Amino acid sequence: MPFSLHQGDALMVMATLPDQAVDCVITDPPYNSGGRTTTERTSRTARAKYVSGGVRHHLADFDGENKDQHSYGYWLTLNLTEAYRLSKPGSPALIFTDWRQVSTTADALQAAGWTWQGIATWHKPAARPRKGGLRQDSEYIVWGTKGRIAASQNPVYLPGLYSASQPRKDRQHITQKPLAVMRQLVRICPPGGTVLDFCCGSGSTGVAALQQGLDFIGIEMSPHYAGIARSRLETALNQTTGPDDLGLAGPEEQ
Amino acid sequence: MPFSLHQGDALMVMATLPDQAVDCVITDPPYNSGGRTTTERTSRTARAKYVSGGVRHHLADFDGENKDQHSYGYWLTLNLTEAYRLSKPGSPALIFTDWRQVSTTADALQAAGWTWQGIATWHKPAARPRKGGLRQDSEYIVWGTKGRIAASQNPVYLPGLYSASQPRKDRQHITQKPLAVMRQLVRICPPGGTVLDFCCGSGSTGVAALQQGLDFIGIEMSPHYAGIARSRLETALNQTTGPDDLGLAGPEEQ
DNA sequence: CCTTGCGATGAATCCATAT
DNA sequence: GATATGGATTCATCGCAAG
């Protein structure tokens, strides 16, 4: 089972999966951020918030961007609690977030039972400058482990800072992450393990996981993006497995 | 008055200063961090927490590292509230912190009345590696403004990521900041303005401010470090106001 | 002056042992 | 059983001396 992809609500889908099925959680939930007031944050769509006026690309909108701060923390806690149940002891969880939601994300992670281990930084060199102040050119990765870190199972030494611009060419999702970053991050998963992304969007986490020889479970609410993810995952799988592996295990249909 | 330096408790000293006396606050309070349990954090000294075993330098310890998380947030809020009173409208405040205290620092900043504007990153290339996980090689700068940002008064465009190792040569303080970083950060202060650092340690913020032609008000609790700060500030002042000074930065020493 | 090699260090962290 | 103490760890980077 190199990968399985589920289209549906993350909580509902995770409820159907067995305990300790995965070795690592890496996800990039909708930030519910991007506005100074509650009204600005909750009444606009993702496209209105995250795409500059006048930009002409035709990327689809995505849902899940209408929670206030309290509700977002609650929603994230519920999901991380389910993800905790699905994880083996010692497994890491890596959650992308932006500066406004770092506190909420760290709280939700710990509320869900994870031991908070740190914050890593994804630096976007091409971010927009800011007059009179400090450019906000980073997003953050709040990470923790289920109990003690299982360092002996996977003695990697990963950086705490990743610098890469958002994909421009062939971008499928408004907030798509660079594969170069994701390929590094999935190395936190022990060899041969399974990576879970319960907000997988266009599936970059899964593509990186398959490229590194890991298994992947992805969940995406939007049928549009689930379709894109499936197509990208299948392409990645074909590129990483030779003809002699065919028939061993195809993508599991949902 | 290019600079004034006060030795004493920050709250007590700030109480003696008039409203709207400064244009910018940049400070690096004790993080009260460095341990997994409350006991580990509050019962050890700064040296015991932050200096590796076997290290030979003999830098002095510093106080203020014995607060639990709640108390730290309270203490920081009180100080940032006084600093808010001392700041002109539109002034920025930049507060250094580590990953464990990012949330508390952002809360304290906002509780004190400041408008939170973002998080900048100070990356330390020589940080310690971490087995099985992501290296924690950054500290963070939580920043805000008193009301709306006064960008028209000081149209600078500053980076959001600063990469520089901690000073090693001629280091005076366990947690001394690199001058290369501080020289960039003080540019957020309008030309000719006054920078306040109410936890000034060995005075790097002030040295950078003087080198950029700004005035400086420093407060430091420890008589030992206040003495070091005074000496460094006087040296910086002599170097920047010398007869053949052409507005260039001084020597690149720590 | 530039290159190479060696040793020391890090706003730590982990684990075993002692109290 | 919870907490305190001590020693080992790990590598990119930096300072310094030698070549």
Coordinates of C-alpha atoms (C1' of nucleotides) in Angstrom, one line a residue:
Chain A
M1 CA 0.0 0.0 0.0
P2 CA 2.3 2.8 -1.1
F3 CA -0.5 5.4 -0.8
S4 CA -4.2 5.8 -0.1
L5 CA -6.1 8.9 -0.7
H6 CA -9.4 9.8 0.9
Q7 CA -11.8 12.5 -0.1
G8 CA -13.8 13.7 2.8
D9 CA -13.8 15.5 6.2
A10 CA -10.6 14.7 8.0
L11 CA -12.3 13.9 11.3
M12 CA -14.7 11.5 9.7
V13 CA -12.1 9.7 7.7
M14 CA -9.6 9.4 10.5
A15 CA -12.3 7.9 12.7
T16 CA -12.3 4.9 10.2
L17 CA -8.6 4.3 10.5
P18 CA -7.0 1.9 13.2
D19 CA -4.8 3.0 16.1
Q20 CA -1.1 3.4 15.5
A21 CA -1.4 3.1 11.7
V22 CA 1.2 5.8 10.9
D23 CA 4.7 6.7 11.8
C24 CA 4.6 10.4 11.2
V25 CA 2.1 13.3 10.7
I26 CA 2.9 16.2 8.4
T27 CA 0.2 18.6 7.4
D28 CA -0.6 22.1 6.4
P29 CA -4.1 23.0 7.6
P30 CA -5.9 26.1 6.3
Y31 CA -4.5 28.9 8.5
N32 CA -7.7 30.8 9.0
S33 CA -5.5 33.9 9.2
G34 CA -4.8 36.6 6.7
G35 CA -7.0 39.4 8.1
R36 CA -6.7 41.9 10.9
T37 CA -10.2 41.5 12.2
T38 CA -12.5 38.6 12.7
T39 CA -14.8 39.8 10.0
E40 CA -11.9 40.1 7.5
R41 CA -10.7 36.6 8.4
T42 CA -14.0 34.7 8.4
S43 CA -16.0 36.4 5.7
R44 CA -13.6 36.2 2.8
T45 CA -12.6 33.2 0.9
A46 CA -9.1 31.8 0.7
R47 CA -8.6 33.4 -2.8
A48 CA -9.7 36.8 -1.6
K49 CA -7.3 36.6 1.4
Y50 CA -4.2 35.0 -0.1
V51 CA -4.1 36.1 -3.7
S52 CA -3.2 39.7 -4.5
G53 CA -5.7 41.8 -6.3
G54 CA -5.4 41.6 -10.1
V55 CA -3.6 38.3 -10.2
R56 CA -4.9 36.3 -13.1
H57 CA -4.2 32.7 -12.4
H58 CA -7.2 30.4 -12.2
L59 CA -6.4 28.2 -9.1
A60 CA -9.4 26.9 -7.4
D61 CA -10.6 28.2 -4.0
F62 CA -10.5 26.0 -1.0
D63 CA -12.8 25.6 2.0
G64 CA -12.2 25.6 5.7
E65 CA -11.2 29.3 5.9
N66 CA -14.1 30.6 7.9
K67 CA -13.3 29.9 11.5
D68 CA -12.5 32.4 14.2
Q69 CA -9.4 32.0 16.3
H70 CA -11.1 30.0 19.1
S71 CA -13.0 27.8 16.7
Y72 CA -9.8 27.2 14.7
G73 CA -8.0 26.0 17.8
Y74 CA -10.8 23.7 18.7
W75 CA -11.0 22.2 15.2
L76 CA -7.2 21.8 15.0
T77 CA -7.2 20.1 18.5
L78 CA -9.9 17.6 17.5
N79 CA -8.0 16.7 14.4
L80 CA -4.6 16.5 16.1
T81 CA -6.2 14.3 18.8
E82 CA -7.4 11.8 16.2
A83 CA -4.0 12.0 14.5
Y84 CA -2.4 11.2 17.8
R85 CA -4.4 8.1 18.2
L86 CA -3.4 7.0 14.7
S87 CA 0.3 7.5 15.5
K88 CA 2.8 5.0 16.9
P89 CA 4.6 6.0 20.2
G90 CA 7.6 8.3 19.5
S91 CA 6.2 9.5 16.2
P92 CA 6.6 13.1 15.2
A93 CA 4.0 15.6 14.0
L94 CA 4.9 18.6 11.9
I95 CA 2.2 21.3 11.5
F96 CA 2.6 24.3 9.1
T97 CA 1.3 27.6 10.3
D98 CA 1.7 31.3 9.9
W99 CA 2.8 33.9 12.5
R100 CA -0.7 34.7 13.6
Q101 CA -1.5 31.1 14.4
V102 CA 1.8 29.9 15.9
S103 CA 0.4 30.2 19.5
T104 CA -2.9 28.5 18.6
T105 CA -1.1 25.7 16.8
A106 CA 1.3 25.1 19.7
D107 CA -1.6 25.0 22.1
A108 CA -3.7 22.7 19.9
L109 CA -0.8 20.3 19.5
Q110 CA -0.2 20.1 23.2
A111 CA -3.9 19.9 24.0
A112 CA -4.1 16.9 21.7
G113 CA -1.5 15.1 23.8
W114 CA 1.7 15.7 21.7
T115 CA 4.9 16.8 23.4
W116 CA 5.9 20.1 21.8
Q117 CA 9.5 19.9 20.6
G118 CA 10.1 23.1 18.7
I119 CA 9.4 25.5 15.9
A120 CA 11.1 25.3 12.5
T121 CA 11.1 28.0 9.9
W122 CA 10.2 28.0 6.2
H123 CA 11.6 31.1 4.6
K124 CA 10.2 32.4 1.4
P125 CA 12.8 34.6 -0.2
A126 CA 10.3 36.1 -2.7
A127 CA 7.9 37.5 -0.1
R128 CA 6.5 40.9 -0.4
P129 CA 8.5 43.7 1.3
R130 CA 6.9 45.8 4.0
K131 CA 7.4 49.5 4.3
G132 CA 8.5 50.8 7.7
G133 CA 8.9 47.4 9.3
L134 CA 10.1 43.8 9.1
R135 CA 9.1 41.8 6.1
Q136 CA 7.0 38.8 7.0
D137 CA 8.7 36.3 4.8
S138 CA 8.5 33.1 6.8
E139 CA 5.9 30.5 7.7
Y140 CA 6.5 28.2 10.7
I141 CA 6.4 24.5 11.4
V142 CA 5.3 23.7 14.9
W143 CA 6.4 20.2 15.7
G144 CA 6.1 17.6 18.5
T145 CA 6.2 13.9 19.3
K146 CA 3.9 11.3 20.8
G147 CA 5.8 10.8 24.0
R148 CA 9.5 10.7 23.9
I149 CA 11.2 11.3 20.6
A150 CA 12.2 8.0 18.9
A151 CA 15.6 9.2 17.8
S152 CA 17.2 5.8 17.8
Q153 CA 14.8 4.5 15.2
N154 CA 15.7 7.2 12.8
P155 CA 18.9 9.0 13.6
V156 CA 18.6 11.9 11.2
Y157 CA 19.8 15.4 11.8
L158 CA 17.5 17.8 10.0
P159 CA 17.8 21.6 9.6
G160 CA 15.6 24.0 11.4
L161 CA 15.5 26.5 8.6
Y162 CA 14.3 25.8 5.0
S163 CA 14.5 28.5 2.4
A164 CA 12.6 28.0 -0.8
S165 CA 10.1 30.1 -2.8
Q166 CA 6.5 28.9 -3.3
P167 CA 6.2 26.9 -6.5
R168 CA 5.3 29.2 -9.5
K169 CA 5.4 26.9 -12.5
D170 CA 2.8 24.2 -12.5
R171 CA 1.3 25.3 -9.3
Q172 CA -1.9 23.5 -8.5
H173 CA -2.9 25.0 -5.1
I174 CA -2.9 28.5 -3.8
T175 CA -0.8 27.6 -0.8
Q176 CA 1.2 24.8 -2.3
K177 CA 4.5 23.9 -0.5
P178 CA 7.8 23.5 -2.4
L179 CA 8.7 19.8 -3.0
A180 CA 12.3 20.6 -2.0
V181 CA 11.2 21.5 1.5
M182 CA 8.8 18.6 1.8
R183 CA 11.4 16.1 0.6
Q184 CA 13.6 17.2 3.5
L185 CA 10.8 17.1 6.1
V186 CA 9.5 13.6 5.3
R187 CA 13.0 12.3 6.3
I188 CA 11.8 12.7 9.9
C189 CA 9.7 9.6 9.2
P190 CA 11.6 6.3 9.8
P191 CA 12.5 4.4 6.7
G192 CA 9.7 2.3 5.3
G193 CA 7.2 4.2 7.5
T194 CA 3.8 5.8 6.7
V195 CA 3.2 9.5 6.5
L196 CA -0.2 11.0 7.3
D197 CA -1.4 14.3 5.9
F198 CA -5.0 15.0 6.9
C199 CA -5.2 18.3 5.0
C200 CA -3.3 17.2 1.9
G201 CA -4.4 19.7 -0.6
S202 CA -2.8 19.0 -3.9
G203 CA -0.7 16.3 -2.3
S204 CA 2.9 17.7 -2.1
T205 CA 3.6 15.9 1.2
G206 CA 2.6 12.6 -0.4
V207 CA 4.6 13.2 -3.5
A208 CA 7.7 13.9 -1.4
A209 CA 6.9 10.8 0.8
L210 CA 6.6 8.5 -2.2
Q211 CA 9.8 9.9 -3.7
Q212 CA 11.6 9.0 -0.5
G213 CA 10.2 5.5 -0.5
L214 CA 7.7 6.1 2.3
D215 CA 4.0 5.1 2.3
F216 CA 1.4 7.9 2.5
I217 CA -2.2 8.4 3.7
G218 CA -3.8 11.6 2.5
I219 CA -7.1 13.2 3.3
E220 CA -8.6 16.1 1.4
M221 CA -12.0 17.6 1.8
S222 CA -12.3 19.3 -1.7
P223 CA -13.1 16.9 -4.5
H224 CA -11.3 19.2 -6.9
Y225 CA -8.0 19.0 -5.0
A226 CA -8.4 15.4 -4.1
G227 CA -8.5 14.7 -7.8
I228 CA -5.4 16.7 -8.4
A229 CA -3.6 15.0 -5.5
R230 CA -4.5 11.5 -6.8
S231 CA -3.2 12.4 -10.2
R232 CA 0.1 13.8 -8.7
L233 CA 0.5 10.8 -6.4
E234 CA 0.0 8.3 -9.2
T235 CA 2.6 10.1 -11.3
A236 CA 5.1 10.1 -8.4
L237 CA 4.5 6.4 -7.8
N238 CA 5.1 5.5 -11.4
Q239 CA 8.3 7.5 -11.4
T240 CA 9.6 5.9 -8.2
T241 CA 8.7 2.2 -8.8
G242 CA 10.1 0.2 -11.7
P243 CA 8.1 -2.1 -13.9
D244 CA 8.9 -5.1 -11.7
D245 CA 7.1 -3.6 -8.7
L246 CA 3.8 -3.4 -10.6
G247 CA 1.2 -5.6 -9.2
L248 CA 2.8 -5.6 -5.8
A249 CA 0.5 -2.9 -4.6
G250 CA -1.4 -0.4 -6.5
P251 CA -2.9 2.7 -5.0
E252 CA -5.7 1.9 -2.7
E253 CA -9.0 3.3 -4.0
Q254 CA -11.2 5.0 -1.5
Chain B
M1 CA 22.1 63.1 25.1
P2 CA 23.4 60.4 22.8
F3 CA 22.9 57.8 25.5
S4 CA 21.9 57.3 29.1
L5 CA 22.4 54.1 31.0
H6 CA 20.5 53.2 34.2
Q7 CA 21.4 50.4 36.6
G8 CA 18.4 49.1 38.4
D9 CA 15.1 47.3 38.0
A10 CA 13.5 48.1 34.7
L11 CA 10.0 48.8 36.1
M12 CA 11.4 51.2 38.7
V13 CA 13.6 53.0 36.2
M14 CA 11.0 53.3 33.5
A15 CA 8.6 54.8 36.1
T16 CA 10.9 57.8 36.4
L17 CA 10.9 58.6 32.6
P18 CA 8.4 60.9 30.9
D19 CA 5.6 59.8 28.4
Q20 CA 6.6 59.5 24.8
A21 CA 10.3 59.8 25.4
V22 CA 11.4 57.2 22.9
D23 CA 10.8 56.3 19.2
C24 CA 11.4 52.6 19.4
V25 CA 11.8 49.7 21.8
I26 CA 14.2 46.9 21.1
T27 CA 15.0 44.4 23.9
D28 CA 16.1 40.9 24.7
P29 CA 14.6 39.9 28.1
P30 CA 15.7 36.8 30.0
Y31 CA 13.7 34.0 28.3
N32 CA 13.0 32.0 31.5
S33 CA 13.1 28.9 29.3
G34 CA 15.6 26.1 28.9
G35 CA 14.1 23.0 30.5
R36 CA 11.2 20.6 30.1
T37 CA 9.8 21.0 33.6
T38 CA 9.0 24.0 35.7
T39 CA 11.7 22.9 38.1
E40 CA 14.3 22.7 35.4
R41 CA 13.4 26.1 34.2
T42 CA 13.1 27.9 37.5
S43 CA 15.6 26.3 39.8
R44 CA 18.7 26.6 37.7
T45 CA 20.8 29.6 36.9
A46 CA 21.3 31.0 33.4
R47 CA 24.7 29.5 33.2
A48 CA 23.5 26.1 34.3
K49 CA 20.8 26.2 31.7
Y50 CA 22.5 27.7 28.7
V51 CA 26.2 26.9 28.9
S52 CA 27.4 23.5 27.9
G53 CA 29.3 21.3 30.3
G54 CA 33.0 21.5 29.9
V55 CA 33.0 25.0 28.4
R56 CA 35.9 27.1 29.6
H57 CA 34.8 30.7 29.4
H58 CA 34.0 32.5 32.6
L59 CA 31.2 34.9 31.6
A60 CA 29.1 36.1 34.5
D61 CA 25.7 34.6 35.3
F62 CA 22.6 36.8 35.0
D63 CA 19.5 37.1 37.1
G64 CA 15.8 37.0 36.2
E65 CA 15.7 33.3 35.1
N66 CA 13.6 32.0 37.9
K67 CA 10.0 32.7 36.7
D68 CA 7.5 30.1 35.8
Q69 CA 5.5 30.7 32.6
H70 CA 2.6 32.5 34.1
S71 CA 4.8 34.8 36.1
Y72 CA 7.0 35.5 33.1
G73 CA 4.1 36.6 31.1
Y74 CA 3.0 38.9 33.9
W75 CA 6.4 40.4 34.4
L76 CA 6.8 41.0 30.6
T77 CA 3.4 42.5 30.4
L78 CA 4.1 45.0 33.1
N79 CA 7.4 46.0 31.5
L80 CA 5.9 46.3 28.0
T81 CA 3.1 48.4 29.5
E82 CA 5.5 50.9 30.8
A83 CA 7.5 50.8 27.6
Y84 CA 4.3 51.6 25.7
R85 CA 3.7 54.7 27.8
L86 CA 7.2 55.8 27.1
S87 CA 6.8 55.4 23.3
K88 CA 5.5 57.9 20.8
P89 CA 2.4 56.9 18.7
G90 CA 3.4 54.7 15.8
S91 CA 6.6 53.5 17.4
P92 CA 7.7 49.9 17.0
A93 CA 8.7 47.4 19.7
L94 CA 10.9 44.4 18.9
I95 CA 11.2 41.7 21.5
F96 CA 13.6 38.7 21.3
T97 CA 12.3 35.4 22.5
D98 CA 12.9 31.7 21.9
W99 CA 10.4 29.0 20.6
R100 CA 9.1 28.1 24.0
Q101 CA 8.1 31.7 24.8
V102 CA 6.9 33.0 21.5
S103 CA 3.2 32.6 22.5
T104 CA 3.7 34.2 25.9
T105 CA 5.7 37.1 24.4
A106 CA 3.0 37.7 21.7
D107 CA 0.3 37.7 24.5
A108 CA 2.3 40.1 26.7
L109 CA 2.9 42.5 23.8
Q110 CA -0.7 42.7 23.0
A111 CA -1.9 42.7 26.6
A112 CA 0.4 45.8 27.1
G113 CA -1.5 47.6 24.3
W114 CA 0.8 47.1 21.3
T115 CA -0.6 46.0 17.9
W116 CA 1.1 42.7 17.0
Q117 CA 2.6 43.0 13.5
G118 CA 4.6 39.9 13.0
I119 CA 7.4 37.5 13.9
A120 CA 10.9 37.8 12.5
T121 CA 13.6 35.1 12.7
W122 CA 17.1 35.2 13.9
H123 CA 18.9 32.1 12.5
K124 CA 22.0 30.9 14.2
P125 CA 24.0 28.7 11.7
A126 CA 26.3 27.3 14.5
A127 CA 23.5 25.9 16.6
R128 CA 23.6 22.4 18.1
P129 CA 22.2 19.5 16.0
R130 CA 19.4 17.4 17.2
K131 CA 19.1 13.7 16.8
G132 CA 15.9 12.4 15.2
G133 CA 14.4 15.8 14.7
L134 CA 14.6 19.4 13.5
R135 CA 17.5 21.4 14.8
Q136 CA 16.3 24.4 16.9
D137 CA 18.6 26.9 15.3
S138 CA 16.5 30.1 15.4
E139 CA 15.4 32.6 17.9
Y140 CA 12.4 34.9 17.2
I141 CA 11.7 38.6 17.3
V142 CA 8.0 39.3 18.1
W143 CA 7.2 42.8 17.1
G144 CA 4.4 45.3 17.2
T145 CA 3.6 49.0 17.0
K146 CA 1.9 51.6 19.2
G147 CA -1.2 52.0 17.1
R148 CA -0.8 52.1 13.4
I149 CA 2.7 51.7 12.0
A150 CA 4.4 55.1 11.2
A151 CA 5.8 53.9 7.9
S152 CA 5.8 57.4 6.3
Q153 CA 8.2 58.7 9.0
N154 CA 10.8 56.0 8.3
P155 CA 10.3 54.3 4.9
V156 CA 12.7 51.4 5.5
Y157 CA 12.3 47.9 4.1
L158 CA 13.8 45.5 6.6
P159 CA 14.3 41.7 6.2
G160 CA 12.3 39.2 8.2
L161 CA 15.2 36.8 8.5
Y162 CA 18.6 37.5 9.9
S163 CA 21.3 34.9 9.8
A164 CA 24.3 35.4 12.0
S165 CA 26.2 33.3 14.6
Q166 CA 26.4 34.4 18.2
P167 CA 29.5 36.4 18.9
R168 CA 32.3 34.1 19.9
K169 CA 35.4 36.4 20.0
D170 CA 35.4 39.0 22.8
R171 CA 32.0 38.0 24.0
Q172 CA 30.9 39.7 27.2
H173 CA 27.5 38.1 27.9
I174 CA 26.2 34.5 27.7
T175 CA 23.4 35.5 25.4
Q176 CA 25.0 38.4 23.5
K177 CA 23.4 39.3 20.2
P178 CA 25.5 39.8 17.0
L179 CA 26.0 43.5 16.2
A180 CA 25.4 42.7 12.5
V181 CA 21.8 41.8 13.4
M182 CA 21.3 44.7 15.8
R183 CA 22.6 47.3 13.3
Q184 CA 19.9 46.2 10.9
L185 CA 17.1 46.1 13.5
V186 CA 17.8 49.6 14.9
R187 CA 17.1 51.0 11.4
I188 CA 13.4 50.5 12.3
C189 CA 13.9 53.6 14.4
P190 CA 13.3 56.9 12.6
P191 CA 16.5 58.9 11.9
G192 CA 17.6 60.9 14.9
G193 CA 15.2 59.0 17.2
T194 CA 15.8 57.3 20.6
V195 CA 16.0 53.5 21.1
L196 CA 15.0 52.0 24.5
D197 CA 16.3 48.7 25.7
F198 CA 15.0 47.9 29.2
C199 CA 17.0 44.7 29.5
C200 CA 20.2 45.9 27.8
G201 CA 22.7 43.3 29.1
S202 CA 26.1 44.1 27.7
G203 CA 24.6 46.8 25.6
S204 CA 24.7 45.5 22.0
T205 CA 21.4 47.3 21.1
G206 CA 22.9 50.6 22.3
V207 CA 26.1 50.1 20.5
A208 CA 24.3 49.4 17.2
A209 CA 22.0 52.4 17.8
L210 CA 24.9 54.8 18.4
Q211 CA 26.7 53.5 15.4
Q212 CA 23.6 54.4 13.3
G213 CA 23.5 57.9 14.8
L214 CA 20.5 57.2 17.1
D215 CA 20.1 58.0 20.7
F216 CA 19.8 55.3 23.3
I217 CA 18.3 54.7 26.7
G218 CA 19.5 51.5 28.4
I219 CA 18.4 49.8 31.6
E220 CA 20.2 46.8 33.2
M221 CA 19.6 45.2 36.5
S222 CA 23.0 43.7 37.1
P223 CA 25.8 46.1 38.2
H224 CA 28.3 43.9 36.5
Y225 CA 26.7 44.0 33.1
A226 CA 25.7 47.7 33.5
G227 CA 29.4 48.4 33.9
I228 CA 30.3 46.5 30.7
A229 CA 27.5 48.2 28.8
R230 CA 28.6 51.7 29.9
S231 CA 32.1 50.9 28.7
R232 CA 31.0 49.5 25.4
L233 CA 28.6 52.5 24.8
E234 CA 31.4 55.0 25.6
T235 CA 33.7 53.3 23.2
A236 CA 31.0 53.2 20.5
L237 CA 30.3 56.9 21.0
N238 CA 33.9 57.9 20.7
Q239 CA 34.2 55.9 17.5
T240 CA 31.1 57.4 15.9
T241 CA 31.6 61.0 16.9
G242 CA 35.3 61.2 16.0
P243 CA 36.6 64.1 14.0
D244 CA 36.8 62.1 10.7
D245 CA 33.6 60.2 11.1
L246 CA 31.7 60.3 7.9
G247 CA 28.6 58.5 9.1
L248 CA 29.9 55.1 8.3
A249 CA 29.5 52.3 10.7
G250 CA 32.3 51.6 13.1
P251 CA 34.6 48.6 13.1
E252 CA 33.0 45.2 12.8
E253 CA 33.9 44.2 16.3
Q254 CA 31.6 42.4 18.7
Chain C
dC1 C1' 47.8 36.5 1.1
dC2 C1' 45.2 32.3 0.8
dT3 C1' 44.4 27.5 2.2
dT4 C1' 44.2 23.8 5.4
dG5 C1' 43.6 21.5 9.6
dC6 C1' 42.6 21.3 14.4
dG7 C1' 40.1 22.3 18.5
dA8 C1' 36.4 24.4 20.8
dT9 C1' 31.4 25.7 21.2
dG10 C1' 26.2 26.1 21.3
dA11 C1' 19.6 31.0 25.4
dA12 C1' 20.7 21.9 24.7
dT13 C1' 18.9 17.6 25.3
dC14 C1' 19.0 12.8 26.6
dC15 C1' 19.6 9.1 29.7
dA16 C1' 21.2 6.7 33.7
dT17 C1' 21.8 7.0 38.5
dA18 C1' 21.2 9.0 43.0
dT19 C1' 18.3 11.2 46.5
Chain D
dG1 C1' 7.4 7.5 42.6
dA2 C1' 8.9 12.1 41.7
dT3 C1' 12.7 15.1 41.4
dA4 C1' 17.6 16.3 41.2
dT5 C1' 22.2 15.6 39.4
dG6 C1' 25.9 14.4 36.3
dG7 C1' 27.9 12.9 32.1
dA8 C1' 27.7 11.9 27.1
dT9 C1' 26.2 13.4 22.9
dT10 C1' 26.3 15.6 18.0
dC11 C1' 27.9 18.5 13.9
dA12 C1' 28.0 23.0 11.4
dT13 C1' 30.6 26.7 12.3
dC14 C1' 34.2 29.7 13.8
dG15 C1' 38.8 31.2 15.6
dC16 C1' 43.3 30.4 15.3
dA17 C1' 47.7 28.6 14.1
dA18 C1' 50.4 26.4 10.8
dG19 C1' 51.7 25.8 6.1

